[in-house]
Amino acid sequence: MSGPSFSFGNQFSGRPAAQPAEARPAAGAAPAGRPASSGVTASFGAAPMPPAGGAMPAPAAKGDDLIKETTTRDFMRDVIEASRQVPVLVDFWAEWCGPCKQLTPVIEKVVRNAKGKVRLVKMNIDHHPEVAGQLGIRSIPAVIAFKNGQPLDGFMGAVPESQIQSFIERVAGPVGPSDAETLLAEAEAALAAGDLQGAADLFAAVREMEPDNLAGLAGLVRTLVAAKEFDEARALIATVPAAKQSDPAVAAARAQLELAEQSAKLGDSLELEARLASDANDHDARFNLALILNAHDKREAAVDHLVEIVRRKRDWNEEAARKQLLQFFDAWGPKDEMTLYGRRRLSSVLFA
């Protein structure tokens, strides 16, 4: 990041974007061959100067004041002076710009989640081309962060939410968890403690706050599975668009549902244990017992039984034991301690 001498005209012309920005030149941009602006000064054309005796007051970073539209006339107040209190992101956009429409809901969400650590000011370059021209912006969407009255850093294109989050943390420092993330953590804790109603209420609150939050939906599915409300859980998963069915949280919830439905049909574990006691090679009994043990959260024992089948007869039932272990790992998640344990055990048998 640079100081007052930072040249956005040169920086933006060569910076790659996660998605291509609109190629149409921003209105008012410097013509080809003319040097771009070497930086941003304290004045933008007709922008008003601060009144005598002090800087213009900036609005408090609360509520709707976190995101606003600005004009060339108000740029000094809304961006330059406001950035002396808190970093301000300026989003240069236009109505004809497709990537701008993709970026808008994402950047607004991240800015709101930052809870006042940054503000977002949007500027339509068709209506107000002068500032974009002075900054040397030639394609949009383009976002520039201002701090202490100076441009600090920027990016182009409809970049992913995670990249915007990292960008904000670079210019404003670490940002704590969002309200939705806090609720998700509380919901997971309630589910782990067996408080199914509390977990359901919290996951539902996340969905109300962020209807597209797949972690909230998946958490509610897992809560329904724990309550043995399988039909409701399957109906809820069916509402996820096809393009998002492979989301890790959704996939894990679906795997848990399928495992629970399988286990519900398996009958008495005591009978299966008796069959194994009389015949250690009764792989069908061992396999079904592993499913029941997993349903009762005895996951280590479930893993051990499936690994034992692989050890005794790997190709039994078309490698059903190995495939079932992989389904367990999908349901538990790649970082779960039992997933890591199971992978180690399976590898020790497969590659012995």
Short mmCIF file of C-alpha atoms in Angstrom, two decimals:
data_model
loop_
_atom_site.label_atom_id
_atom_site.label_comp_id
_atom_site.label_asym_id
_atom_site.label_seq_id
_atom_site.Cartn_x
_atom_site.Cartn_y
_atom_site.Cartn_z
CA MET A 1 0.00 0.00 0.00
CA SER A 2 1.20 3.44 -0.85
CA GLY A 3 0.97 6.90 0.53
CA PRO A 4 -0.08 10.17 -1.10
CA SER A 5 2.05 9.60 -4.21
CA PHE A 6 0.24 6.35 -5.13
CA SER A 7 -0.75 6.36 -8.82
CA PHE A 8 -4.08 4.61 -9.26
CA GLY A 9 -4.00 5.16 -13.00
CA ASN A 10 -0.91 2.96 -13.35
CA GLN A 11 -1.83 0.54 -10.58
CA PHE A 12 -5.29 -0.29 -11.89
CA SER A 13 -4.28 -0.64 -15.51
CA GLY A 14 -2.26 -3.77 -14.76
CA ARG A 15 -3.90 -5.35 -11.70
CA PRO A 16 -5.63 -8.68 -12.39
CA ALA A 17 -9.22 -9.16 -11.26
CA ALA A 18 -10.90 -12.31 -10.01
CA GLN A 19 -13.56 -11.66 -12.63
CA PRO A 20 -13.12 -9.40 -15.65
CA ALA A 21 -14.18 -5.82 -15.16
CA GLU A 22 -16.17 -4.00 -17.80
CA ALA A 23 -13.84 -2.87 -20.56
CA ARG A 24 -15.76 0.27 -21.40
CA PRO A 25 -13.66 3.26 -20.28
CA ALA A 26 -14.98 5.21 -17.35
CA ALA A 27 -16.47 8.50 -18.36
CA GLY A 28 -13.99 11.28 -17.80
CA ALA A 29 -10.96 8.96 -17.73
CA ALA A 30 -7.67 10.29 -19.00
CA PRO A 31 -7.29 9.74 -22.79
CA ALA A 32 -4.81 7.16 -24.04
CA GLY A 33 -1.27 8.49 -24.03
CA ARG A 34 -1.95 11.11 -21.39
CA PRO A 35 -0.31 10.53 -17.99
CA ALA A 36 -2.71 9.35 -15.33
CA SER A 37 -3.18 11.26 -12.13
CA SER A 38 -0.20 10.83 -9.82
CA GLY A 39 -2.40 10.74 -6.79
CA VAL A 40 -5.32 12.39 -5.06
CA THR A 41 -5.14 15.86 -3.68
CA ALA A 42 -7.45 17.58 -1.26
CA SER A 43 -9.59 19.05 -4.03
CA PHE A 44 -11.82 17.53 -6.74
CA GLY A 45 -12.96 20.19 -9.14
CA ALA A 46 -16.01 21.83 -7.68
CA ALA A 47 -15.87 19.92 -4.42
CA PRO A 48 -16.48 22.31 -1.52
CA MET A 49 -13.62 23.17 0.76
CA PRO A 50 -13.92 22.70 4.52
CA PRO A 51 -15.39 25.66 6.36
CA ALA A 52 -13.03 27.97 8.14
CA GLY A 53 -11.99 26.76 11.55
CA GLY A 54 -11.99 23.02 10.88
CA ALA A 55 -12.83 20.05 8.71
CA MET A 56 -16.31 19.14 7.62
CA PRO A 57 -17.93 16.74 10.06
CA ALA A 58 -18.46 13.20 8.74
CA PRO A 59 -21.63 11.29 9.55
CA ALA A 60 -21.42 8.59 12.20
CA ALA A 61 -20.73 5.07 10.92
CA LYS A 62 -24.02 3.59 12.08
CA GLY A 63 -27.00 2.03 10.39
CA ASP A 64 -27.61 3.15 6.81
CA ASP A 65 -24.74 5.67 7.04
CA LEU A 66 -22.36 2.77 6.43
CA ILE A 67 -23.36 2.75 2.75
CA LYS A 68 -24.31 5.78 0.68
CA GLU A 69 -24.22 7.28 -2.79
CA THR A 70 -22.15 10.38 -3.42
CA THR A 71 -21.67 13.05 -6.06
CA THR A 72 -18.73 15.09 -7.30
CA ARG A 73 -19.94 17.99 -5.15
CA ASP A 74 -20.16 15.84 -2.00
CA PHE A 75 -17.03 13.72 -2.55
CA MET A 76 -14.90 15.90 -0.28
CA ARG A 77 -17.32 15.50 2.62
CA ASP A 78 -18.37 11.87 2.04
CA VAL A 79 -14.93 10.45 1.27
CA ILE A 80 -11.93 12.71 1.90
CA GLU A 81 -13.03 14.15 5.24
CA ALA A 82 -14.95 11.05 6.33
CA SER A 83 -11.84 8.92 5.76
CA ARG A 84 -10.06 10.87 8.49
CA GLN A 85 -12.34 9.11 10.98
CA VAL A 86 -12.66 5.65 9.42
CA PRO A 87 -11.46 4.15 6.10
CA VAL A 88 -13.88 4.74 3.22
CA LEU A 89 -14.23 2.39 0.26
CA VAL A 90 -15.34 4.10 -2.94
CA ASP A 91 -17.11 1.84 -5.42
CA PHE A 92 -17.07 3.29 -8.93
CA TRP A 93 -19.90 1.75 -10.94
CA ALA A 94 -22.43 2.28 -13.73
CA GLU A 95 -25.87 0.92 -14.53
CA TRP A 96 -24.65 -0.80 -17.73
CA CYS A 97 -21.89 -2.69 -15.89
CA GLY A 98 -22.70 -6.37 -15.32
CA PRO A 99 -19.81 -7.13 -12.89
CA CYS A 100 -20.84 -4.05 -10.88
CA LYS A 101 -24.22 -5.69 -10.23
CA GLN A 102 -22.45 -8.86 -9.09
CA LEU A 103 -20.15 -6.96 -6.75
CA THR A 104 -22.79 -4.75 -5.11
CA PRO A 105 -24.55 -7.26 -2.79
CA VAL A 106 -21.26 -8.91 -1.83
CA ILE A 107 -19.34 -5.77 -0.91
CA GLU A 108 -22.36 -4.30 0.90
CA LYS A 109 -22.68 -7.48 2.98
CA VAL A 110 -19.00 -7.44 3.96
CA VAL A 111 -19.07 -3.74 4.81
CA ARG A 112 -22.12 -4.20 7.06
CA ASN A 113 -20.47 -7.18 8.74
CA ALA A 114 -17.47 -4.97 9.52
CA LYS A 115 -19.77 -3.06 11.92
CA GLY A 116 -18.45 0.43 11.32
CA LYS A 117 -14.75 -0.28 10.75
CA VAL A 118 -15.20 0.95 7.17
CA ARG A 119 -17.79 2.82 5.14
CA LEU A 120 -18.82 2.28 1.56
CA VAL A 121 -19.47 5.18 -0.79
CA LYS A 122 -20.80 4.45 -4.26
CA MET A 123 -20.22 6.75 -7.23
CA ASN A 124 -21.97 6.40 -10.59
CA ILE A 125 -19.31 7.30 -13.15
CA ASP A 126 -21.86 8.13 -15.84
CA HIS A 127 -23.44 10.81 -13.66
CA HIS A 128 -20.20 11.90 -11.97
CA PRO A 129 -17.15 11.18 -14.19
CA GLU A 130 -14.72 13.77 -12.83
CA VAL A 131 -13.32 11.84 -9.84
CA ALA A 132 -12.88 8.63 -11.80
CA GLY A 133 -11.04 10.63 -14.45
CA GLN A 134 -8.68 12.19 -11.92
CA LEU A 135 -7.94 8.75 -10.46
CA GLY A 136 -7.17 7.31 -13.89
CA ILE A 137 -9.86 4.62 -13.64
CA ARG A 138 -10.45 3.02 -17.03
CA SER A 139 -12.63 0.01 -16.23
CA ILE A 140 -15.20 -0.86 -13.59
CA PRO A 141 -16.15 -1.98 -11.05
CA ALA A 142 -13.21 -0.36 -9.33
CA VAL A 143 -12.98 0.03 -5.56
CA ILE A 144 -10.51 2.40 -3.91
CA ALA A 145 -9.93 2.66 -0.16
CA PHE A 146 -9.29 6.12 1.29
CA LYS A 147 -7.75 6.70 4.71
CA ASN A 148 -6.77 9.99 6.32
CA GLY A 149 -7.81 11.82 3.18
CA GLN A 150 -5.59 9.80 0.82
CA PRO A 151 -6.10 6.80 -1.49
CA LEU A 152 -4.57 3.73 0.12
CA ASP A 153 -5.26 0.64 -1.99
CA GLY A 154 -7.78 -0.75 -4.45
CA PHE A 155 -9.04 -3.64 -6.52
CA MET A 156 -10.96 -4.20 -9.73
CA GLY A 157 -13.66 -6.64 -10.77
CA ALA A 158 -16.40 -8.63 -9.05
CA VAL A 159 -14.04 -10.37 -6.64
CA PRO A 160 -15.17 -13.06 -4.15
CA GLU A 161 -16.41 -12.23 -0.65
CA SER A 162 -13.28 -13.66 0.97
CA GLN A 163 -11.06 -11.35 -1.09
CA ILE A 164 -13.14 -8.31 -0.12
CA GLN A 165 -12.91 -9.37 3.53
CA SER A 166 -9.11 -9.59 3.27
CA PHE A 167 -8.98 -6.23 1.53
CA ILE A 168 -10.98 -4.54 4.31
CA GLU A 169 -8.76 -6.09 6.96
CA ARG A 170 -5.70 -4.75 5.17
CA VAL A 171 -6.98 -1.19 5.23
CA ALA A 172 -8.93 -1.21 8.51
CA GLY A 173 -7.39 -3.95 10.65
CA PRO A 174 -8.94 -7.21 11.89
CA VAL A 175 -12.72 -7.42 11.73
CA GLY A 176 -14.54 -9.47 14.34
CA PRO A 177 -17.19 -12.08 13.55
CA SER A 178 -20.40 -10.88 11.94
CA ASP A 179 -23.76 -11.16 13.71
CA ALA A 180 -24.57 -14.19 11.55
CA GLU A 181 -21.24 -15.83 12.41
CA THR A 182 -21.86 -15.24 16.11
CA LEU A 183 -25.31 -16.82 15.86
CA LEU A 184 -23.89 -19.77 13.95
CA ALA A 185 -21.33 -20.41 16.69
CA GLU A 186 -24.08 -20.27 19.33
CA ALA A 187 -26.26 -22.59 17.27
CA GLU A 188 -23.46 -25.14 16.86
CA ALA A 189 -22.81 -25.06 20.61
CA ALA A 190 -26.51 -25.63 21.32
CA LEU A 191 -26.63 -28.54 18.88
CA ALA A 192 -23.52 -30.12 20.41
CA ALA A 193 -25.11 -29.78 23.87
CA GLY A 194 -28.29 -31.51 22.70
CA ASP A 195 -30.46 -28.39 22.89
CA LEU A 196 -32.25 -29.09 19.61
CA GLN A 197 -34.93 -26.41 20.01
CA GLY A 198 -32.35 -23.76 20.87
CA ALA A 199 -30.19 -24.81 17.94
CA ALA A 200 -33.17 -24.75 15.57
CA ASP A 201 -34.15 -21.26 16.70
CA LEU A 202 -30.61 -19.94 16.25
CA PHE A 203 -30.09 -21.51 12.83
CA ALA A 204 -33.47 -20.12 11.77
CA ALA A 205 -32.38 -16.66 12.97
CA VAL A 206 -29.27 -16.93 10.77
CA ARG A 207 -31.45 -17.79 7.78
CA GLU A 208 -33.74 -14.86 8.50
CA MET A 209 -30.73 -12.55 8.72
CA GLU A 210 -29.03 -13.99 5.62
CA PRO A 211 -31.47 -16.07 3.52
CA ASP A 212 -28.64 -17.35 1.31
CA ASN A 213 -26.47 -18.51 4.22
CA LEU A 214 -25.88 -22.19 3.43
CA ALA A 215 -24.20 -22.86 6.78
CA GLY A 216 -27.39 -21.79 8.53
CA LEU A 217 -29.52 -24.01 6.31
CA ALA A 218 -27.18 -26.98 6.71
CA GLY A 219 -27.15 -26.50 10.47
CA LEU A 220 -30.94 -26.57 10.55
CA VAL A 221 -30.91 -29.77 8.46
CA ARG A 222 -28.52 -31.39 10.94
CA THR A 223 -30.75 -30.31 13.80
CA LEU A 224 -33.76 -31.90 12.11
CA VAL A 225 -31.74 -35.08 11.59
CA ALA A 226 -30.84 -35.15 15.28
CA ALA A 227 -34.56 -34.82 16.05
CA LYS A 228 -35.27 -37.68 13.60
CA GLU A 229 -37.38 -35.35 11.46
CA PHE A 230 -36.00 -36.89 8.29
CA ASP A 231 -38.77 -35.82 5.90
CA GLU A 232 -38.46 -32.17 6.95
CA ALA A 233 -34.67 -32.34 6.65
CA ARG A 234 -34.83 -33.78 3.13
CA ALA A 235 -37.41 -31.18 2.06
CA LEU A 236 -35.16 -28.40 3.34
CA ILE A 237 -32.11 -29.71 1.45
CA ALA A 238 -34.24 -29.86 -1.69
CA THR A 239 -34.64 -26.06 -1.54
CA VAL A 240 -30.91 -25.55 -2.19
CA PRO A 241 -30.29 -24.61 -5.83
CA ALA A 242 -28.64 -27.34 -7.91
CA ALA A 243 -25.52 -25.23 -8.40
CA LYS A 244 -25.00 -25.08 -4.62
CA GLN A 245 -25.80 -28.69 -3.71
CA SER A 246 -22.07 -29.45 -3.67
CA ASP A 247 -21.36 -26.79 -1.03
CA PRO A 248 -19.35 -28.51 1.75
CA ALA A 249 -21.85 -27.61 4.49
CA VAL A 250 -24.80 -28.83 2.43
CA ALA A 251 -22.99 -32.00 1.36
CA ALA A 252 -22.10 -32.79 4.98
CA ALA A 253 -25.69 -32.27 6.13
CA ARG A 254 -27.02 -34.46 3.32
CA ALA A 255 -24.52 -37.21 4.21
CA GLN A 256 -25.62 -37.08 7.85
CA LEU A 257 -29.24 -37.38 6.79
CA GLU A 258 -28.53 -40.40 4.59
CA LEU A 259 -26.55 -42.09 7.36
CA ALA A 260 -29.31 -41.47 9.89
CA GLU A 261 -31.95 -42.87 7.54
CA GLN A 262 -29.80 -45.95 6.95
CA SER A 263 -29.23 -46.48 10.66
CA ALA A 264 -32.92 -46.15 11.50
CA LYS A 265 -33.63 -49.29 9.45
CA LEU A 266 -30.93 -51.51 10.95
CA GLY A 267 -32.62 -52.82 14.08
CA ASP A 268 -31.02 -53.98 17.34
CA SER A 269 -27.26 -53.59 17.88
CA LEU A 270 -27.26 -56.39 20.47
CA GLU A 271 -28.32 -58.90 17.85
CA LEU A 272 -25.54 -57.75 15.53
CA GLU A 273 -22.97 -57.97 18.33
CA ALA A 274 -24.10 -61.54 19.05
CA ARG A 275 -23.68 -62.47 15.40
CA LEU A 276 -20.13 -61.07 15.42
CA ALA A 277 -19.29 -62.96 18.60
CA SER A 278 -20.14 -66.21 16.86
CA ASP A 279 -18.56 -65.32 13.52
CA ALA A 280 -15.94 -62.56 13.24
CA ASN A 281 -16.22 -62.74 9.46
CA ASP A 282 -19.91 -61.81 9.43
CA HIS A 283 -19.12 -58.61 7.53
CA ASP A 284 -22.77 -57.75 7.02
CA ALA A 285 -23.34 -57.67 10.78
CA ARG A 286 -20.14 -55.68 11.35
CA PHE A 287 -21.06 -53.18 8.65
CA ASN A 288 -24.58 -52.57 10.02
CA LEU A 289 -23.23 -52.34 13.57
CA ALA A 290 -20.82 -49.60 12.42
CA LEU A 291 -23.75 -47.59 11.08
CA ILE A 292 -25.67 -47.93 14.35
CA LEU A 293 -22.62 -46.98 16.40
CA ASN A 294 -22.12 -43.86 14.30
CA ALA A 295 -25.78 -42.91 14.76
CA HIS A 296 -25.21 -43.09 18.53
CA ASP A 297 -22.09 -40.89 18.20
CA LYS A 298 -19.72 -43.81 18.90
CA ARG A 299 -17.71 -42.83 15.89
CA GLU A 300 -14.35 -44.29 16.80
CA ALA A 301 -15.88 -47.75 17.27
CA ALA A 302 -17.74 -47.34 13.97
CA VAL A 303 -14.49 -46.51 12.17
CA ASP A 304 -12.71 -49.46 13.78
CA HIS A 305 -15.37 -51.92 12.60
CA LEU A 306 -15.29 -50.66 9.01
CA VAL A 307 -11.49 -50.67 8.91
CA GLU A 308 -11.59 -54.22 10.23
CA ILE A 309 -13.77 -55.26 7.29
CA VAL A 310 -11.29 -53.66 4.90
CA ARG A 311 -8.45 -55.49 6.64
CA ARG A 312 -10.20 -58.88 6.49
CA LYS A 313 -11.75 -58.64 3.02
CA ARG A 314 -11.25 -55.34 1.24
CA ASP A 315 -13.42 -56.17 -1.77
CA TRP A 316 -16.41 -57.36 0.29
CA ASN A 317 -19.65 -56.13 -1.24
CA GLU A 318 -17.77 -54.04 -3.84
CA GLU A 319 -15.61 -52.29 -1.20
CA ALA A 320 -18.67 -51.19 0.74
CA ALA A 321 -16.70 -50.67 3.97
CA ARG A 322 -14.17 -48.33 2.38
CA LYS A 323 -16.93 -46.40 0.60
CA GLN A 324 -18.88 -46.11 3.87
CA LEU A 325 -15.84 -44.68 5.59
CA LEU A 326 -15.58 -42.03 2.89
CA GLN A 327 -19.24 -41.15 3.46
CA PHE A 328 -18.52 -40.81 7.18
CA PHE A 329 -15.66 -38.44 6.38
CA ASP A 330 -17.93 -36.34 4.15
CA ALA A 331 -20.52 -36.13 6.92
CA TRP A 332 -18.01 -35.23 9.62
CA GLY A 333 -15.96 -32.76 7.60
CA PRO A 334 -12.28 -32.88 6.55
CA LYS A 335 -10.90 -31.37 9.76
CA ASP A 336 -12.94 -33.38 12.27
CA GLU A 337 -10.75 -35.41 14.64
CA MET A 338 -12.58 -38.62 13.79
CA THR A 339 -12.13 -37.99 10.06
CA LEU A 340 -8.39 -37.60 10.61
CA TYR A 341 -8.34 -40.71 12.81
CA GLY A 342 -10.31 -42.73 10.26
CA ARG A 343 -8.08 -41.68 7.37
CA ARG A 344 -4.98 -42.70 9.31
CA ARG A 345 -6.48 -46.09 10.17
CA LEU A 346 -7.67 -46.72 6.64
CA SER A 347 -4.30 -45.73 5.15
CA SER A 348 -2.47 -48.06 7.55
CA VAL A 349 -4.49 -50.99 6.20
CA LEU A 350 -4.55 -50.05 2.52
CA PHE A 351 -0.84 -49.31 2.29
CA ALA A 352 0.53 -51.84 4.76
#
